[in-house]
Amino acid sequence: MTPSDPRTAATRRALLDAATDALREVGYAGASAREIARRAGCNQALVFYHFDSVTGLLLAALDDVSERRLAEYRDTLAGARTLRELVDAAERVLAEDVDAGHVAVLTELLVAAASVPGLDVEVEARLAPWRALAQDAVARAFELVPLAGMVPPEEAAHVVVATLLGLELLAGAGDGLATTDRLFDRARTVAALLEPEPGPSAGPDRATEASRAPRPRTARP
Amino acid sequence: MTPSDPRTAATRRALLDAATDALREVGYAGASAREIARRAGCNQALVFYHFDSVTGLLLAALDDVSERRLAEYRDTLAGARTLRELVDAAERVLAEDVDAGHVAVLTELLVAAASVPGLDVEVEARLAPWRALAQDAVARAFELVPLAGMVPPEEAAHVVVATLLGLELLAGAGDGLATTDRLFDRARTVAALLEPEPGPSAGPDRATEASRAPRPRTARP
DNA sequence: GTCTATACTTGGATAGAC
DNA sequence: GTCTATCCAAGTATAGAC
């Protein structure tokens, strides 16, 4: 479906990346064809040639980011065996996304979906795999805590997704991001309380050393 | 500060209400001076005469909504004595806000704050009282549950605010609102588990009858 | 495939009549 | 205080040259 001409692919790639950056830095309202093309270093008309419309490009950018990030999430979460490891994995991969602005792409389009006529179904469809992933993670966590079964995984997953998006939202204005770090520390504390002993066979704190290394933090422009 | 001329007040009132409606229905991107004036039934130039700029009007609308809703929240939460009552109160007042679109005003401006240059400090300032309110409610709840003190109220409040905003965000696209109802049912279930006996003196289920009455639901346009 | 040029639309903002 | 008229900037989208 994608043409094999290398120049075409390069332009499309540049536009997709530029669209992501634009959504992160100037939001949906500021992500115009001209603004994106300027960032991509190409002409404004190419947006319409390759993606029909600005909205088409933005949705394609969301597809692009989702595909790559979902793979990363699935791999990382698959390796987690304890509640602690689950929290650590979530922190690692989520922090990466927040820093790179991948979450912002989703939130911006989600907000726009509430107003722009046909956009809601498109965004909802692209949100579905994330719901499924969250539900999977929640189901896994529920196997590990005594309270499991009190809350259906779909609803818990819905709240999890909502919370992550809300945190990203608050990070946009004000001090939000600073607290997100400490947040995961708290989550670990709570996890330690909820989690039953994983058995005395393994070392006492295997997951700790690897995951507690200070993560490099990229500043927002 | 507000002039006493009734006609002036009426126009300002109409513009504020129209701005709220516009933010809810067409989002920040669609809330132009012309669009708002059309809804208010007056001329586009009056936006600039009374509020200097479109952004000025939108922030004034946020002030207006916040002031009224904060009073309502404080009253409702003040009356809650048990965890169950706290959850019930939160559901009642929050559902009202979601239906009327008051939360949307905040989310829209919050998202815009991430992109529009000077907007972040303005919105952050107006978010502060809500943070404080959430912190108060959380602190109250923590007095009632055994796990209290594990998590500092500021961080918990931050998460609470984020979750509510996230739920509103998801409600915009897709089936979000439907699950919000069931969500509070789950919260009640969890609350019942966490809450120690309130003492055998009071009747067994005083709060139940009053707050479980089916709430009238207004549909989104 | 990519660019320039352009038609058309919408929005922010101001001047001046009433 | 409110309206009409208007200027100007920015955006979507298309036609046609290269």
PDB file of C-alpha atoms in Angstrom, chain B residues 5-137:
ATOM      1  CA  ASP B   5     -26.183  49.162  34.272  1.00  0.00           C
ATOM      2  CA  PRO B   6     -28.590  46.230  33.932  1.00  0.00           C
ATOM      3  CA  ARG B   7     -28.149  46.048  30.185  1.00  0.00           C
ATOM      4  CA  THR B   8     -24.394  45.717  30.563  1.00  0.00           C
ATOM      5  CA  ALA B   9     -24.759  42.976  33.122  1.00  0.00           C
ATOM      6  CA  ALA B  10     -27.196  41.116  30.902  1.00  0.00           C
ATOM      7  CA  THR B  11     -24.838  41.192  27.948  1.00  0.00           C
ATOM      8  CA  ARG B  12     -21.889  40.052  30.043  1.00  0.00           C
ATOM      9  CA  ARG B  13     -24.010  37.267  31.497  1.00  0.00           C
ATOM     10  CA  ALA B  14     -25.140  36.139  28.039  1.00  0.00           C
ATOM     11  CA  LEU B  15     -21.574  36.126  26.750  1.00  0.00           C
ATOM     12  CA  LEU B  16     -20.300  34.136  29.731  1.00  0.00           C
ATOM     13  CA  ASP B  17     -23.001  31.512  29.322  1.00  0.00           C
ATOM     14  CA  ALA B  18     -22.498  31.374  25.588  1.00  0.00           C
ATOM     15  CA  ALA B  19     -18.755  30.914  26.088  1.00  0.00           C
ATOM     16  CA  THR B  20     -19.382  27.984  28.402  1.00  0.00           C
ATOM     17  CA  ASP B  21     -21.746  26.373  25.932  1.00  0.00           C
ATOM     18  CA  ALA B  22     -19.366  26.935  23.062  1.00  0.00           C
ATOM     19  CA  LEU B  23     -16.433  25.389  24.910  1.00  0.00           C
ATOM     20  CA  ARG B  24     -18.540  22.356  25.719  1.00  0.00           C
ATOM     21  CA  GLU B  25     -20.006  21.878  22.258  1.00  0.00           C
ATOM     22  CA  VAL B  26     -17.341  23.002  19.812  1.00  0.00           C
ATOM     23  CA  GLY B  27     -14.235  23.017  21.992  1.00  0.00           C
ATOM     24  CA  TYR B  28     -11.505  25.580  22.377  1.00  0.00           C
ATOM     25  CA  ALA B  29     -10.661  25.519  18.695  1.00  0.00           C
ATOM     26  CA  GLY B  30     -14.246  26.292  17.753  1.00  0.00           C
ATOM     27  CA  ALA B  31     -14.949  28.855  20.455  1.00  0.00           C
ATOM     28  CA  SER B  32     -14.372  31.962  18.361  1.00  0.00           C
ATOM     29  CA  ALA B  33     -15.659  35.445  19.100  1.00  0.00           C
ATOM     30  CA  ARG B  34     -18.171  35.142  16.281  1.00  0.00           C
ATOM     31  CA  GLU B  35     -19.394  31.733  17.409  1.00  0.00           C
ATOM     32  CA  ILE B  36     -19.848  32.855  21.002  1.00  0.00           C
ATOM     33  CA  ALA B  37     -21.541  36.123  20.036  1.00  0.00           C
ATOM     34  CA  ARG B  38     -23.935  34.217  17.793  1.00  0.00           C
ATOM     35  CA  ARG B  39     -24.923  32.002  20.704  1.00  0.00           C
ATOM     36  CA  ALA B  40     -25.282  35.018  22.990  1.00  0.00           C
ATOM     37  CA  GLY B  41     -27.445  36.769  20.423  1.00  0.00           C
ATOM     38  CA  CYS B  42     -25.270  39.826  20.236  1.00  0.00           C
ATOM     39  CA  ASN B  43     -22.510  41.341  18.173  1.00  0.00           C
ATOM     40  CA  GLN B  44     -19.026  39.927  17.814  1.00  0.00           C
ATOM     41  CA  ALA B  45     -17.360  43.225  18.726  1.00  0.00           C
ATOM     42  CA  LEU B  46     -18.863  43.118  22.214  1.00  0.00           C
ATOM     43  CA  VAL B  47     -16.559  40.281  23.125  1.00  0.00           C
ATOM     44  CA  PHE B  48     -13.607  42.619  22.805  1.00  0.00           C
ATOM     45  CA  TYR B  49     -15.383  45.559  24.379  1.00  0.00           C
ATOM     46  CA  HIS B  50     -16.285  43.655  27.547  1.00  0.00           C
ATOM     47  CA  PHE B  51     -13.476  41.137  27.841  1.00  0.00           C
ATOM     48  CA  ASP B  52     -10.629  42.589  25.740  1.00  0.00           C
ATOM     49  CA  SER B  53      -9.973  39.309  23.931  1.00  0.00           C
ATOM     50  CA  VAL B  54     -11.504  35.921  23.298  1.00  0.00           C
ATOM     51  CA  THR B  55      -9.118  34.318  25.771  1.00  0.00           C
ATOM     52  CA  GLY B  56     -10.153  36.909  28.343  1.00  0.00           C
ATOM     53  CA  LEU B  57     -13.764  35.886  27.910  1.00  0.00           C
ATOM     54  CA  LEU B  58     -12.996  32.188  28.173  1.00  0.00           C
ATOM     55  CA  LEU B  59     -11.029  32.687  31.383  1.00  0.00           C
ATOM     56  CA  ALA B  60     -13.833  34.831  32.782  1.00  0.00           C
ATOM     57  CA  ALA B  61     -16.241  32.023  31.958  1.00  0.00           C
ATOM     58  CA  LEU B  62     -14.012  29.599  33.823  1.00  0.00           C
ATOM     59  CA  ASP B  63     -13.956  31.947  36.806  1.00  0.00           C
ATOM     60  CA  ASP B  64     -17.709  32.232  36.688  1.00  0.00           C
ATOM     61  CA  VAL B  65     -18.305  28.499  36.579  1.00  0.00           C
ATOM     62  CA  SER B  66     -15.638  27.723  39.168  1.00  0.00           C
ATOM     63  CA  GLU B  67     -17.006  30.162  41.696  1.00  0.00           C
ATOM     64  CA  ARG B  68     -20.509  28.799  41.497  1.00  0.00           C
ATOM     65  CA  ARG B  69     -19.520  25.146  41.441  1.00  0.00           C
ATOM     66  CA  LEU B  70     -16.939  25.369  44.216  1.00  0.00           C
ATOM     67  CA  ALA B  71     -19.580  26.669  46.586  1.00  0.00           C
ATOM     68  CA  GLU B  72     -21.844  23.762  45.688  1.00  0.00           C
ATOM     69  CA  TYR B  73     -19.026  21.239  46.155  1.00  0.00           C
ATOM     70  CA  ARG B  74     -17.982  22.629  49.519  1.00  0.00           C
ATOM     71  CA  ASP B  75     -21.509  22.506  50.858  1.00  0.00           C
ATOM     72  CA  THR B  76     -22.140  18.996  49.639  1.00  0.00           C
ATOM     73  CA  LEU B  77     -18.848  17.577  50.834  1.00  0.00           C
ATOM     74  CA  ALA B  78     -19.109  19.296  54.198  1.00  0.00           C
ATOM     75  CA  GLY B  79     -22.196  17.266  55.017  1.00  0.00           C
ATOM     76  CA  ALA B  80     -20.566  13.899  54.325  1.00  0.00           C
ATOM     77  CA  ARG B  81     -19.579  12.011  57.455  1.00  0.00           C
ATOM     78  CA  THR B  82     -18.860   8.491  56.235  1.00  0.00           C
ATOM     79  CA  LEU B  83     -16.875   7.186  53.293  1.00  0.00           C
ATOM     80  CA  ARG B  84     -20.090   6.070  51.712  1.00  0.00           C
ATOM     81  CA  GLU B  85     -21.588   9.515  52.035  1.00  0.00           C
ATOM     82  CA  LEU B  86     -18.424  10.992  50.573  1.00  0.00           C
ATOM     83  CA  VAL B  87     -18.719   8.795  47.491  1.00  0.00           C
ATOM     84  CA  ASP B  88     -22.425   9.550  47.161  1.00  0.00           C
ATOM     85  CA  ALA B  89     -21.829  13.286  47.442  1.00  0.00           C
ATOM     86  CA  ALA B  90     -19.049  13.164  44.875  1.00  0.00           C
ATOM     87  CA  GLU B  91     -21.259  11.282  42.462  1.00  0.00           C
ATOM     88  CA  ARG B  92     -24.183  13.658  42.788  1.00  0.00           C
ATOM     89  CA  VAL B  93     -22.270  16.878  42.304  1.00  0.00           C
ATOM     90  CA  LEU B  94     -19.887  15.513  39.703  1.00  0.00           C
ATOM     91  CA  ALA B  95     -22.605  14.047  37.544  1.00  0.00           C
ATOM     92  CA  GLU B  96     -24.287  17.427  37.573  1.00  0.00           C
ATOM     93  CA  ASP B  97     -21.085  19.036  36.340  1.00  0.00           C
ATOM     94  CA  VAL B  98     -20.433  16.526  33.622  1.00  0.00           C
ATOM     95  CA  ASP B  99     -23.971  16.835  32.342  1.00  0.00           C
ATOM     96  CA  ALA B 100     -23.894  20.632  32.357  1.00  0.00           C
ATOM     97  CA  GLY B 101     -20.462  20.673  30.740  1.00  0.00           C
ATOM     98  CA  HIS B 102     -18.755  22.549  33.558  1.00  0.00           C
ATOM     99  CA  VAL B 103     -15.878  20.106  33.603  1.00  0.00           C
ATOM    100  CA  ALA B 104     -15.485  20.498  29.867  1.00  0.00           C
ATOM    101  CA  VAL B 105     -14.756  24.188  30.312  1.00  0.00           C
ATOM    102  CA  LEU B 106     -11.825  23.268  32.510  1.00  0.00           C
ATOM    103  CA  THR B 107     -10.483  20.462  30.327  1.00  0.00           C
ATOM    104  CA  GLU B 108     -10.684  22.519  27.153  1.00  0.00           C
ATOM    105  CA  LEU B 109      -8.742  25.385  28.673  1.00  0.00           C
ATOM    106  CA  LEU B 110      -6.331  22.964  30.290  1.00  0.00           C
ATOM    107  CA  VAL B 111      -5.506  21.429  26.947  1.00  0.00           C
ATOM    108  CA  ALA B 112      -5.212  24.810  25.310  1.00  0.00           C
ATOM    109  CA  ALA B 113      -2.900  25.902  28.114  1.00  0.00           C
ATOM    110  CA  ALA B 114      -0.312  23.397  26.948  1.00  0.00           C
ATOM    111  CA  SER B 115      -0.001  25.211  23.620  1.00  0.00           C
ATOM    112  CA  VAL B 116      -1.093  28.839  23.948  1.00  0.00           C
ATOM    113  CA  PRO B 117       1.819  30.885  25.361  1.00  0.00           C
ATOM    114  CA  GLY B 118       0.555  32.780  28.389  1.00  0.00           C
ATOM    115  CA  LEU B 119      -2.445  30.647  29.187  1.00  0.00           C
ATOM    116  CA  ASP B 120      -0.831  28.062  31.459  1.00  0.00           C
ATOM    117  CA  VAL B 121      -0.305  30.332  34.467  1.00  0.00           C
ATOM    118  CA  GLU B 122      -3.852  31.668  34.214  1.00  0.00           C
ATOM    119  CA  VAL B 123      -5.413  28.234  34.134  1.00  0.00           C
ATOM    120  CA  GLU B 124      -3.108  26.869  36.812  1.00  0.00           C
ATOM    121  CA  ALA B 125      -4.175  29.672  39.138  1.00  0.00           C
ATOM    122  CA  ARG B 126      -7.809  28.808  38.565  1.00  0.00           C
ATOM    123  CA  LEU B 127      -7.095  25.130  39.121  1.00  0.00           C
ATOM    124  CA  ALA B 128      -5.643  25.735  42.579  1.00  0.00           C
ATOM    125  CA  PRO B 129      -8.923  25.941  44.521  1.00  0.00           C
ATOM    126  CA  TRP B 130     -10.014  22.676  42.962  1.00  0.00           C
ATOM    127  CA  ARG B 131      -6.792  21.020  44.045  1.00  0.00           C
ATOM    128  CA  ALA B 132      -7.389  22.328  47.550  1.00  0.00           C
ATOM    129  CA  LEU B 133     -10.928  21.015  47.570  1.00  0.00           C
ATOM    130  CA  ALA B 134      -9.849  17.584  46.382  1.00  0.00           C
ATOM    131  CA  GLN B 135      -7.110  17.538  48.990  1.00  0.00           C
ATOM    132  CA  ASP B 136      -9.636  18.350  51.660  1.00  0.00           C
ATOM    133  CA  ALA B 137     -11.935  15.550  50.542  1.00  0.00           C
TER     134      ALA B 137
END
